[in-house]
Amino acid sequence: MALVEGLRPKQWTKNAFVFAALVFTNNIPFSVGDARRWHMLGLTLAAFVLFCVVSGAVYLLNDVADREQDRVHPQKRHRPVPSGRLPVGIAIAWATLLGVGGTAAAFALNLPFGLVTAGYLALQLSYTFALKHEVLIDVFSIAAGFVLRAVAGALAIGVPISVWLLICTLQLALFLGFGKRRHELVALAHEAKNHRRILQHYTVPLLDHMMAIVLSALVVCYAIYTIMSPTAIQHPLLVITLVNVLYGVFRYLYLVQVEHKGGSPENILMEDRPMQINLIAWIAEVLVAFKV
């Protein structure tokens, strides 16, 4: 049970970004009876599972590397490795097995997808042991992980990678990353730098400014995508999803700055009912726009 908890299943929701290419591509057959449609769905599901395996390995190694700092964190100290419920040796062994096995399986799916998966694993390991100690680079590294998930989803099914998809993914991930750093500063207060050294280089006002800049860019880019992009021209109803995106980012901003949440975006998605309803509505509107 401690091992499963250490793999952080709740955070696997981040891997849903591999579905972005499947949802927003114009190359998927519209007919429900078309076998190609279900084949592409199957490939995307396989990509999602493999990213869950690889990311689980990364989470185990991250907990091993940060176990001393995590012991001063009010929530992270209860994780299996910092709390001592999962021995370090066992965590490393399972991380190696899952990381190598998941990457090998990714190459078996197809070569481009395997290369991106290997790149994702290398990025996450670099973040765990080096990049997270560099100001701004730490958040950009987190964002790059989300972008690689979206790219991997496109390569898994062999469709063109949308520039709009990558830009919006990057900006959303930066927004979430800066929000996470803000939450850590507020929640840990004077203990912040003891938990994560990089936090001494950030301030709440600075993070608020960066979140505002990224949020503005995200809204503008998504608006242009839903109104003027080639995809929007073919699917004009896509513009109605802009309302849900606006509400979603504003709701998240409220939760971060007023409710002082944001440390775990996946927990917000799991626990905040308005966000859940908004996400379901957004998915439904996208399906209607694409006539799925």
Short mmCIF file of N, CA and C in Angstrom, two decimals, residues 50-231:
data_model
loop_
_atom_site.label_atom_id
_atom_site.label_comp_id
_atom_site.label_asym_id
_atom_site.label_seq_id
_atom_site.Cartn_x
_atom_site.Cartn_y
_atom_site.Cartn_z
N LEU A 50 1.54 4.46 -19.97
CA LEU A 50 3.00 4.45 -19.91
C LEU A 50 3.55 5.70 -19.22
N PHE A 51 2.91 6.84 -19.45
CA PHE A 51 3.35 8.05 -18.76
C PHE A 51 3.06 7.96 -17.27
N CYS A 52 1.99 7.28 -16.90
CA CYS A 52 1.71 7.07 -15.47
C CYS A 52 2.79 6.20 -14.84
N VAL A 53 3.23 5.18 -15.57
CA VAL A 53 4.29 4.29 -15.07
C VAL A 53 5.60 5.07 -14.89
N VAL A 54 5.99 5.82 -15.92
CA VAL A 54 7.25 6.55 -15.87
C VAL A 54 7.20 7.67 -14.83
N SER A 55 6.09 8.40 -14.78
CA SER A 55 5.99 9.48 -13.80
C SER A 55 5.95 8.92 -12.38
N GLY A 56 5.37 7.74 -12.20
CA GLY A 56 5.39 7.10 -10.89
C GLY A 56 6.81 6.82 -10.43
N ALA A 57 7.65 6.38 -11.36
CA ALA A 57 9.06 6.14 -11.04
C ALA A 57 9.75 7.43 -10.62
N VAL A 58 9.43 8.51 -11.32
CA VAL A 58 10.02 9.82 -11.00
C VAL A 58 9.59 10.28 -9.61
N TYR A 59 8.32 10.08 -9.28
CA TYR A 59 7.83 10.51 -7.97
C TYR A 59 8.55 9.76 -6.84
N LEU A 60 8.81 8.48 -7.05
CA LEU A 60 9.54 7.71 -6.03
C LEU A 60 10.94 8.27 -5.83
N LEU A 61 11.65 8.52 -6.93
CA LEU A 61 13.00 9.07 -6.83
C LEU A 61 12.99 10.47 -6.22
N ASN A 62 11.98 11.25 -6.57
CA ASN A 62 11.86 12.60 -6.02
C ASN A 62 11.69 12.55 -4.51
N ASP A 63 10.88 11.61 -4.04
CA ASP A 63 10.68 11.48 -2.59
C ASP A 63 11.95 11.02 -1.89
N VAL A 64 12.72 10.16 -2.57
CA VAL A 64 13.99 9.72 -1.99
C VAL A 64 14.96 10.89 -1.88
N ALA A 65 15.06 11.68 -2.95
CA ALA A 65 16.00 12.80 -2.98
C ALA A 65 15.61 13.90 -1.99
N ASP A 66 14.31 14.09 -1.79
CA ASP A 66 13.83 15.22 -0.96
C ASP A 66 13.36 14.79 0.43
N ARG A 67 13.66 13.57 0.83
CA ARG A 67 13.05 13.04 2.05
C ARG A 67 13.37 13.88 3.29
N GLU A 68 14.57 14.44 3.37
CA GLU A 68 14.93 15.24 4.54
C GLU A 68 14.15 16.55 4.58
N GLN A 69 14.07 17.24 3.42
CA GLN A 69 13.32 18.50 3.36
C GLN A 69 11.82 18.27 3.53
N ASP A 70 11.32 17.15 3.00
CA ASP A 70 9.89 16.87 3.09
C ASP A 70 9.44 16.63 4.52
N ARG A 71 10.35 16.26 5.38
CA ARG A 71 9.98 15.99 6.77
C ARG A 71 9.59 17.24 7.54
N VAL A 72 9.90 18.43 6.98
CA VAL A 72 9.49 19.68 7.64
C VAL A 72 8.25 20.27 6.97
N HIS A 73 7.74 19.59 5.93
CA HIS A 73 6.55 20.07 5.23
C HIS A 73 5.31 19.50 5.91
N PRO A 74 4.28 20.33 6.14
CA PRO A 74 3.09 19.86 6.88
C PRO A 74 2.34 18.71 6.21
N GLN A 75 2.37 18.64 4.88
CA GLN A 75 1.70 17.55 4.17
C GLN A 75 2.67 16.48 3.68
N LYS A 76 3.76 16.89 3.07
CA LYS A 76 4.68 15.95 2.43
C LYS A 76 5.37 15.02 3.43
N ARG A 77 5.42 15.41 4.69
CA ARG A 77 6.08 14.56 5.69
C ARG A 77 5.33 13.24 5.89
N HIS A 78 4.08 13.19 5.43
CA HIS A 78 3.29 11.97 5.59
C HIS A 78 3.45 11.01 4.41
N ARG A 79 4.21 11.41 3.39
CA ARG A 79 4.43 10.53 2.25
C ARG A 79 5.22 9.29 2.69
N PRO A 80 5.10 8.18 1.97
CA PRO A 80 5.71 6.92 2.41
C PRO A 80 7.21 6.98 2.67
N VAL A 81 7.99 7.61 1.78
CA VAL A 81 9.45 7.63 1.98
C VAL A 81 9.86 8.56 3.12
N PRO A 82 9.43 9.82 3.15
CA PRO A 82 9.81 10.69 4.28
C PRO A 82 9.35 10.17 5.63
N SER A 83 8.19 9.52 5.65
CA SER A 83 7.66 9.02 6.93
C SER A 83 8.32 7.71 7.36
N GLY A 84 9.06 7.08 6.44
CA GLY A 84 9.73 5.83 6.77
C GLY A 84 8.91 4.58 6.50
N ARG A 85 7.69 4.75 6.00
CA ARG A 85 6.85 3.58 5.73
C ARG A 85 7.32 2.80 4.51
N LEU A 86 8.06 3.46 3.61
CA LEU A 86 8.62 2.80 2.43
C LEU A 86 10.14 2.96 2.47
N PRO A 87 10.88 1.87 2.67
CA PRO A 87 12.34 1.95 2.75
C PRO A 87 12.94 2.54 1.48
N VAL A 88 14.02 3.29 1.64
CA VAL A 88 14.66 3.96 0.51
C VAL A 88 15.11 2.96 -0.55
N GLY A 89 15.70 1.85 -0.14
CA GLY A 89 16.18 0.85 -1.09
C GLY A 89 15.08 0.28 -1.96
N ILE A 90 13.94 0.00 -1.34
CA ILE A 90 12.81 -0.54 -2.10
C ILE A 90 12.27 0.51 -3.07
N ALA A 91 12.20 1.75 -2.62
CA ALA A 91 11.72 2.84 -3.49
C ALA A 91 12.62 3.00 -4.71
N ILE A 92 13.94 2.95 -4.51
CA ILE A 92 14.87 3.09 -5.63
C ILE A 92 14.75 1.91 -6.59
N ALA A 93 14.61 0.70 -6.05
CA ALA A 93 14.49 -0.49 -6.89
C ALA A 93 13.25 -0.43 -7.77
N TRP A 94 12.12 -0.05 -7.19
CA TRP A 94 10.88 0.04 -7.96
C TRP A 94 10.94 1.19 -8.96
N ALA A 95 11.56 2.29 -8.57
CA ALA A 95 11.69 3.42 -9.49
C ALA A 95 12.51 3.03 -10.71
N THR A 96 13.59 2.29 -10.50
CA THR A 96 14.42 1.83 -11.61
C THR A 96 13.65 0.89 -12.52
N LEU A 97 12.95 -0.06 -11.92
CA LEU A 97 12.17 -1.03 -12.69
C LEU A 97 11.09 -0.35 -13.52
N LEU A 98 10.34 0.55 -12.91
CA LEU A 98 9.26 1.22 -13.61
C LEU A 98 9.79 2.19 -14.66
N GLY A 99 10.86 2.91 -14.34
CA GLY A 99 11.41 3.87 -15.29
C GLY A 99 11.95 3.19 -16.54
N VAL A 100 12.76 2.15 -16.34
CA VAL A 100 13.34 1.43 -17.48
C VAL A 100 12.26 0.66 -18.24
N GLY A 101 11.39 -0.02 -17.51
CA GLY A 101 10.34 -0.80 -18.16
C GLY A 101 9.36 0.07 -18.93
N GLY A 102 8.94 1.19 -18.32
CA GLY A 102 8.00 2.08 -18.99
C GLY A 102 8.58 2.71 -20.24
N THR A 103 9.86 3.09 -20.18
CA THR A 103 10.51 3.69 -21.35
C THR A 103 10.68 2.67 -22.46
N ALA A 104 11.06 1.44 -22.10
CA ALA A 104 11.20 0.38 -23.10
C ALA A 104 9.87 0.10 -23.79
N ALA A 105 8.80 0.07 -23.02
CA ALA A 105 7.47 -0.16 -23.59
C ALA A 105 7.06 0.99 -24.50
N ALA A 106 7.49 2.21 -24.16
CA ALA A 106 7.18 3.37 -25.00
C ALA A 106 7.84 3.24 -26.36
N PHE A 107 9.07 2.75 -26.40
CA PHE A 107 9.75 2.53 -27.68
C PHE A 107 9.04 1.43 -28.47
N ALA A 108 8.46 0.46 -27.77
CA ALA A 108 7.73 -0.61 -28.46
C ALA A 108 6.47 -0.06 -29.12
N LEU A 109 5.89 1.01 -28.55
CA LEU A 109 4.70 1.61 -29.14
C LEU A 109 5.05 2.24 -30.47
N ASN A 110 6.02 3.14 -30.49
CA ASN A 110 6.65 3.63 -31.72
C ASN A 110 7.87 4.46 -31.34
N LEU A 111 8.80 4.59 -32.27
CA LEU A 111 10.08 5.23 -31.98
C LEU A 111 9.95 6.69 -31.54
N PRO A 112 9.22 7.55 -32.28
CA PRO A 112 9.11 8.95 -31.84
C PRO A 112 8.53 9.09 -30.44
N PHE A 113 7.49 8.31 -30.14
CA PHE A 113 6.89 8.37 -28.81
C PHE A 113 7.90 7.91 -27.76
N GLY A 114 8.67 6.89 -28.08
CA GLY A 114 9.68 6.41 -27.14
C GLY A 114 10.74 7.45 -26.86
N LEU A 115 11.16 8.18 -27.89
CA LEU A 115 12.18 9.21 -27.71
C LEU A 115 11.67 10.34 -26.81
N VAL A 116 10.42 10.74 -27.02
CA VAL A 116 9.85 11.81 -26.18
C VAL A 116 9.69 11.33 -24.74
N THR A 117 9.27 10.08 -24.57
CA THR A 117 9.13 9.52 -23.22
C THR A 117 10.48 9.48 -22.51
N ALA A 118 11.52 9.07 -23.25
CA ALA A 118 12.86 9.06 -22.67
C ALA A 118 13.31 10.48 -22.33
N GLY A 119 12.97 11.43 -23.21
CA GLY A 119 13.30 12.83 -22.95
C GLY A 119 12.58 13.35 -21.72
N TYR A 120 11.31 12.94 -21.57
CA TYR A 120 10.53 13.34 -20.39
C TYR A 120 11.18 12.80 -19.12
N LEU A 121 11.58 11.53 -19.16
CA LEU A 121 12.22 10.92 -17.98
C LEU A 121 13.53 11.64 -17.65
N ALA A 122 14.32 11.95 -18.69
CA ALA A 122 15.59 12.66 -18.47
C ALA A 122 15.35 14.05 -17.88
N LEU A 123 14.32 14.72 -18.39
CA LEU A 123 13.98 16.06 -17.87
C LEU A 123 13.60 15.99 -16.40
N GLN A 124 12.76 15.01 -16.05
CA GLN A 124 12.31 14.90 -14.67
C GLN A 124 13.45 14.54 -13.72
N LEU A 125 14.36 13.70 -14.18
CA LEU A 125 15.52 13.37 -13.35
C LEU A 125 16.42 14.59 -13.18
N SER A 126 16.58 15.36 -14.26
CA SER A 126 17.38 16.59 -14.18
C SER A 126 16.74 17.58 -13.22
N TYR A 127 15.41 17.64 -13.24
CA TYR A 127 14.70 18.53 -12.32
C TYR A 127 14.91 18.09 -10.88
N THR A 128 14.78 16.79 -10.64
CA THR A 128 14.89 16.26 -9.28
C THR A 128 16.25 16.55 -8.66
N PHE A 129 17.31 16.43 -9.46
CA PHE A 129 18.65 16.53 -8.89
C PHE A 129 19.38 17.84 -9.20
N ALA A 130 18.81 18.70 -10.07
CA ALA A 130 19.55 19.93 -10.40
C ALA A 130 18.65 21.12 -10.72
N LEU A 131 17.76 20.97 -11.68
CA LEU A 131 17.03 22.12 -12.22
C LEU A 131 16.11 22.79 -11.20
N LYS A 132 15.63 22.05 -10.22
CA LYS A 132 14.70 22.64 -9.25
C LYS A 132 15.40 23.62 -8.31
N HIS A 133 16.72 23.70 -8.41
CA HIS A 133 17.47 24.63 -7.57
C HIS A 133 17.80 25.93 -8.31
N GLU A 134 17.34 26.06 -9.55
CA GLU A 134 17.61 27.25 -10.37
C GLU A 134 16.34 28.09 -10.49
N VAL A 135 16.42 29.35 -10.08
CA VAL A 135 15.24 30.22 -10.09
C VAL A 135 14.69 30.37 -11.51
N LEU A 136 13.39 30.31 -11.64
CA LEU A 136 12.62 30.36 -12.88
C LEU A 136 12.79 29.10 -13.72
N ILE A 137 14.03 28.59 -13.83
CA ILE A 137 14.25 27.35 -14.57
C ILE A 137 13.45 26.22 -13.95
N ASP A 138 13.27 26.27 -12.63
CA ASP A 138 12.52 25.22 -11.95
C ASP A 138 11.08 25.15 -12.46
N VAL A 139 10.43 26.30 -12.58
CA VAL A 139 9.03 26.31 -13.04
C VAL A 139 8.96 26.01 -14.54
N PHE A 140 9.91 26.52 -15.31
CA PHE A 140 9.92 26.23 -16.74
C PHE A 140 10.16 24.74 -16.99
N SER A 141 10.91 24.09 -16.13
CA SER A 141 11.14 22.65 -16.26
C SER A 141 9.84 21.88 -16.02
N ILE A 142 9.09 22.32 -15.01
CA ILE A 142 7.78 21.71 -14.76
C ILE A 142 6.87 21.88 -15.97
N ALA A 143 6.86 23.09 -16.52
CA ALA A 143 6.01 23.38 -17.68
C ALA A 143 6.44 22.55 -18.88
N ALA A 144 7.74 22.37 -19.06
CA ALA A 144 8.24 21.57 -20.18
C ALA A 144 7.74 20.13 -20.10
N GLY A 145 7.58 19.63 -18.88
CA GLY A 145 7.05 18.28 -18.70
C GLY A 145 5.64 18.16 -19.24
N PHE A 146 4.81 19.18 -19.04
CA PHE A 146 3.45 19.17 -19.57
C PHE A 146 3.46 19.24 -21.10
N VAL A 147 4.35 20.07 -21.64
CA VAL A 147 4.45 20.19 -23.10
C VAL A 147 4.86 18.85 -23.71
N LEU A 148 5.81 18.17 -23.09
CA LEU A 148 6.25 16.87 -23.60
C LEU A 148 5.12 15.84 -23.55
N ARG A 149 4.26 15.92 -22.55
CA ARG A 149 3.11 15.04 -22.51
C ARG A 149 2.21 15.26 -23.72
N ALA A 150 1.95 16.53 -24.04
CA ALA A 150 1.10 16.86 -25.18
C ALA A 150 1.75 16.40 -26.49
N VAL A 151 3.06 16.62 -26.62
CA VAL A 151 3.79 16.19 -27.81
C VAL A 151 3.74 14.67 -27.93
N ALA A 152 3.93 13.98 -26.82
CA ALA A 152 3.91 12.52 -26.83
C ALA A 152 2.56 11.99 -27.29
N GLY A 153 1.48 12.64 -26.86
CA GLY A 153 0.16 12.21 -27.28
C GLY A 153 -0.02 12.32 -28.78
N ALA A 154 0.52 13.38 -29.38
CA ALA A 154 0.43 13.55 -30.83
C ALA A 154 1.27 12.50 -31.56
N LEU A 155 2.46 12.24 -31.06
CA LEU A 155 3.34 11.27 -31.71
C LEU A 155 2.81 9.84 -31.56
N ALA A 156 2.12 9.58 -30.47
CA ALA A 156 1.58 8.23 -30.25
C ALA A 156 0.58 7.85 -31.33
N ILE A 157 -0.19 8.84 -31.80
CA ILE A 157 -1.22 8.54 -32.81
C ILE A 157 -0.82 9.04 -34.20
N GLY A 158 0.37 9.62 -34.31
CA GLY A 158 0.88 10.01 -35.61
C GLY A 158 0.16 11.17 -36.27
N VAL A 159 -0.19 12.20 -35.50
CA VAL A 159 -0.86 13.37 -36.07
C VAL A 159 0.06 14.59 -35.91
N PRO A 160 -0.13 15.63 -36.73
CA PRO A 160 0.69 16.83 -36.61
C PRO A 160 0.54 17.47 -35.23
N ILE A 161 1.63 18.05 -34.76
CA ILE A 161 1.63 18.72 -33.46
C ILE A 161 1.19 20.16 -33.64
N SER A 162 0.10 20.56 -33.01
CA SER A 162 -0.43 21.91 -33.13
C SER A 162 0.41 22.89 -32.32
N VAL A 163 0.86 23.96 -32.98
CA VAL A 163 1.62 25.00 -32.28
C VAL A 163 0.75 25.65 -31.21
N TRP A 164 -0.53 25.87 -31.53
CA TRP A 164 -1.46 26.47 -30.58
C TRP A 164 -1.59 25.60 -29.33
N LEU A 165 -1.64 24.29 -29.55
CA LEU A 165 -1.75 23.35 -28.43
C LEU A 165 -0.54 23.47 -27.52
N LEU A 166 0.64 23.55 -28.11
CA LEU A 166 1.86 23.63 -27.32
C LEU A 166 1.96 24.95 -26.56
N ILE A 167 1.60 26.05 -27.22
CA ILE A 167 1.67 27.37 -26.57
C ILE A 167 0.72 27.44 -25.38
N CYS A 168 -0.52 27.00 -25.59
CA CYS A 168 -1.51 27.04 -24.50
C CYS A 168 -1.11 26.10 -23.36
N THR A 169 -0.58 24.93 -23.70
CA THR A 169 -0.12 24.00 -22.68
C THR A 169 1.01 24.59 -21.85
N LEU A 170 1.97 25.22 -22.52
CA LEU A 170 3.10 25.84 -21.83
C LEU A 170 2.62 26.93 -20.87
N GLN A 171 1.73 27.79 -21.35
CA GLN A 171 1.27 28.90 -20.52
C GLN A 171 0.43 28.42 -19.34
N LEU A 172 -0.41 27.43 -19.56
CA LEU A 172 -1.20 26.88 -18.46
C LEU A 172 -0.29 26.24 -17.42
N ALA A 173 0.72 25.51 -17.88
CA ALA A 173 1.63 24.85 -16.95
C ALA A 173 2.45 25.86 -16.15
N LEU A 174 2.87 26.95 -16.79
CA LEU A 174 3.59 28.01 -16.07
C LEU A 174 2.69 28.64 -15.01
N PHE A 175 1.43 28.86 -15.37
CA PHE A 175 0.46 29.42 -14.43
C PHE A 175 0.31 28.53 -13.20
N LEU A 176 0.18 27.22 -13.43
CA LEU A 176 0.05 26.27 -12.32
C LEU A 176 1.34 26.20 -11.50
N GLY A 177 2.48 26.25 -12.20
CA GLY A 177 3.77 26.17 -11.51
C GLY A 177 4.03 27.36 -10.60
N PHE A 178 3.76 28.56 -11.10
CA PHE A 178 3.95 29.75 -10.27
C PHE A 178 2.96 29.75 -9.11
N GLY A 179 1.75 29.24 -9.35
CA GLY A 179 0.76 29.13 -8.28
C GLY A 179 1.22 28.17 -7.20
N LYS A 180 1.88 27.09 -7.61
CA LYS A 180 2.40 26.11 -6.64
C LYS A 180 3.48 26.74 -5.77
N ARG A 181 4.39 27.49 -6.40
CA ARG A 181 5.44 28.14 -5.63
C ARG A 181 4.85 29.16 -4.65
N ARG A 182 3.83 29.88 -5.09
CA ARG A 182 3.18 30.87 -4.22
C ARG A 182 2.57 30.19 -3.00
N HIS A 183 1.89 29.06 -3.24
CA HIS A 183 1.28 28.33 -2.14
C HIS A 183 2.33 27.87 -1.14
N GLU A 184 3.47 27.39 -1.64
CA GLU A 184 4.53 26.92 -0.74
C GLU A 184 5.07 28.07 0.11
N LEU A 185 5.24 29.24 -0.48
CA LEU A 185 5.72 30.39 0.27
C LEU A 185 4.75 30.77 1.39
N VAL A 186 3.46 30.80 1.07
CA VAL A 186 2.45 31.21 2.04
C VAL A 186 2.26 30.15 3.12
N ALA A 187 2.18 28.89 2.70
CA ALA A 187 1.88 27.81 3.64
C ALA A 187 3.04 27.53 4.61
N LEU A 188 4.26 27.62 4.10
CA LEU A 188 5.42 27.28 4.93
C LEU A 188 6.00 28.47 5.68
N ALA A 189 5.69 29.68 5.20
CA ALA A 189 6.15 30.92 5.85
C ALA A 189 7.67 30.89 6.07
N HIS A 190 8.11 31.00 7.33
CA HIS A 190 9.54 31.09 7.62
C HIS A 190 10.27 29.77 7.38
N GLU A 191 9.54 28.67 7.27
CA GLU A 191 10.17 27.37 7.03
C GLU A 191 10.34 27.08 5.54
N ALA A 192 9.88 28.01 4.68
CA ALA A 192 9.88 27.77 3.23
C ALA A 192 11.26 27.41 2.70
N LYS A 193 12.27 28.20 3.06
CA LYS A 193 13.61 27.96 2.51
C LYS A 193 14.23 26.67 3.05
N ASN A 194 13.75 26.20 4.20
CA ASN A 194 14.25 24.94 4.74
C ASN A 194 13.67 23.76 3.97
N HIS A 195 12.48 23.94 3.44
CA HIS A 195 11.86 22.87 2.65
C HIS A 195 12.38 22.86 1.22
N ARG A 196 12.46 24.02 0.61
CA ARG A 196 12.91 24.13 -0.78
C ARG A 196 13.77 25.39 -0.90
N ARG A 197 15.07 25.20 -1.11
CA ARG A 197 15.99 26.34 -1.11
C ARG A 197 15.63 27.41 -2.13
N ILE A 198 15.08 27.00 -3.25
CA ILE A 198 14.77 27.94 -4.32
C ILE A 198 13.74 28.98 -3.89
N LEU A 199 12.95 28.67 -2.87
CA LEU A 199 11.89 29.59 -2.44
C LEU A 199 12.43 30.90 -1.88
N GLN A 200 13.69 30.91 -1.45
CA GLN A 200 14.27 32.15 -0.94
C GLN A 200 14.46 33.19 -2.05
N HIS A 201 14.39 32.74 -3.31
CA HIS A 201 14.55 33.66 -4.45
C HIS A 201 13.21 34.19 -4.96
N TYR A 202 12.12 33.71 -4.41
CA TYR A 202 10.79 34.15 -4.84
C TYR A 202 10.13 34.98 -3.75
N THR A 203 9.21 35.84 -4.17
CA THR A 203 8.35 36.57 -3.24
C THR A 203 6.92 36.44 -3.74
N VAL A 204 5.96 36.61 -2.86
CA VAL A 204 4.56 36.52 -3.26
C VAL A 204 4.20 37.56 -4.32
N PRO A 205 4.59 38.84 -4.15
CA PRO A 205 4.27 39.83 -5.20
C PRO A 205 4.87 39.46 -6.56
N LEU A 206 6.11 38.96 -6.57
CA LEU A 206 6.73 38.58 -7.84
C LEU A 206 5.94 37.46 -8.51
N LEU A 207 5.57 36.45 -7.75
CA LEU A 207 4.81 35.33 -8.30
C LEU A 207 3.43 35.78 -8.77
N ASP A 208 2.81 36.70 -8.04
CA ASP A 208 1.51 37.23 -8.47
C ASP A 208 1.64 37.94 -9.82
N HIS A 209 2.71 38.70 -10.00
CA HIS A 209 2.92 39.41 -11.26
C HIS A 209 3.13 38.41 -12.41
N MET A 210 3.94 37.39 -12.17
CA MET A 210 4.22 36.41 -13.22
C MET A 210 2.97 35.60 -13.56
N MET A 211 2.17 35.28 -12.55
CA MET A 211 0.91 34.58 -12.81
C MET A 211 -0.02 35.44 -13.65
N ALA A 212 -0.07 36.74 -13.37
CA ALA A 212 -0.94 37.64 -14.13
C ALA A 212 -0.50 37.74 -15.58
N ILE A 213 0.82 37.81 -15.81
CA ILE A 213 1.35 37.89 -17.18
C ILE A 213 1.03 36.62 -17.96
N VAL A 214 1.32 35.48 -17.36
CA VAL A 214 1.08 34.20 -18.04
C VAL A 214 -0.41 33.98 -18.27
N LEU A 215 -1.23 34.35 -17.29
CA LEU A 215 -2.67 34.18 -17.42
C LEU A 215 -3.22 35.03 -18.56
N SER A 216 -2.75 36.26 -18.69
CA SER A 216 -3.20 37.13 -19.78
C SER A 216 -2.83 36.53 -21.13
N ALA A 217 -1.59 36.05 -21.24
CA ALA A 217 -1.14 35.45 -22.49
C ALA A 217 -1.95 34.19 -22.82
N LEU A 218 -2.24 33.39 -21.80
CA LEU A 218 -3.01 32.16 -22.00
C LEU A 218 -4.40 32.46 -22.54
N VAL A 219 -5.08 33.41 -21.93
CA VAL A 219 -6.44 33.76 -22.35
C VAL A 219 -6.44 34.29 -23.78
N VAL A 220 -5.48 35.16 -24.10
CA VAL A 220 -5.42 35.73 -25.45
C VAL A 220 -5.14 34.64 -26.48
N CYS A 221 -4.18 33.77 -26.20
CA CYS A 221 -3.83 32.71 -27.15
C CYS A 221 -4.97 31.72 -27.35
N TYR A 222 -5.65 31.36 -26.26
CA TYR A 222 -6.77 30.43 -26.39
C TYR A 222 -7.91 31.09 -27.16
N ALA A 223 -8.12 32.38 -26.92
CA ALA A 223 -9.17 33.10 -27.65
C ALA A 223 -8.87 33.12 -29.15
N ILE A 224 -7.62 33.43 -29.50
CA ILE A 224 -7.24 33.43 -30.92
C ILE A 224 -7.40 32.04 -31.52
N TYR A 225 -7.00 31.01 -30.76
CA TYR A 225 -7.13 29.63 -31.24
C TYR A 225 -8.57 29.28 -31.54
N THR A 226 -9.50 29.69 -30.67
CA THR A 226 -10.90 29.31 -30.84
C THR A 226 -11.64 30.18 -31.85
N ILE A 227 -11.00 31.26 -32.30
CA ILE A 227 -11.67 32.17 -33.24
C ILE A 227 -11.01 32.18 -34.62
N MET A 228 -9.67 32.17 -34.65
CA MET A 228 -8.98 32.43 -35.91
C MET A 228 -8.12 31.28 -36.43
N SER A 229 -7.89 30.25 -35.64
CA SER A 229 -7.02 29.16 -36.09
C SER A 229 -7.71 28.33 -37.16
N PRO A 230 -6.95 27.56 -37.96
CA PRO A 230 -7.57 26.67 -38.96
C PRO A 230 -8.58 25.71 -38.34
N THR A 231 -8.28 25.23 -37.13
CA THR A 231 -9.21 24.34 -36.45
C THR A 231 -10.51 25.06 -36.12
#
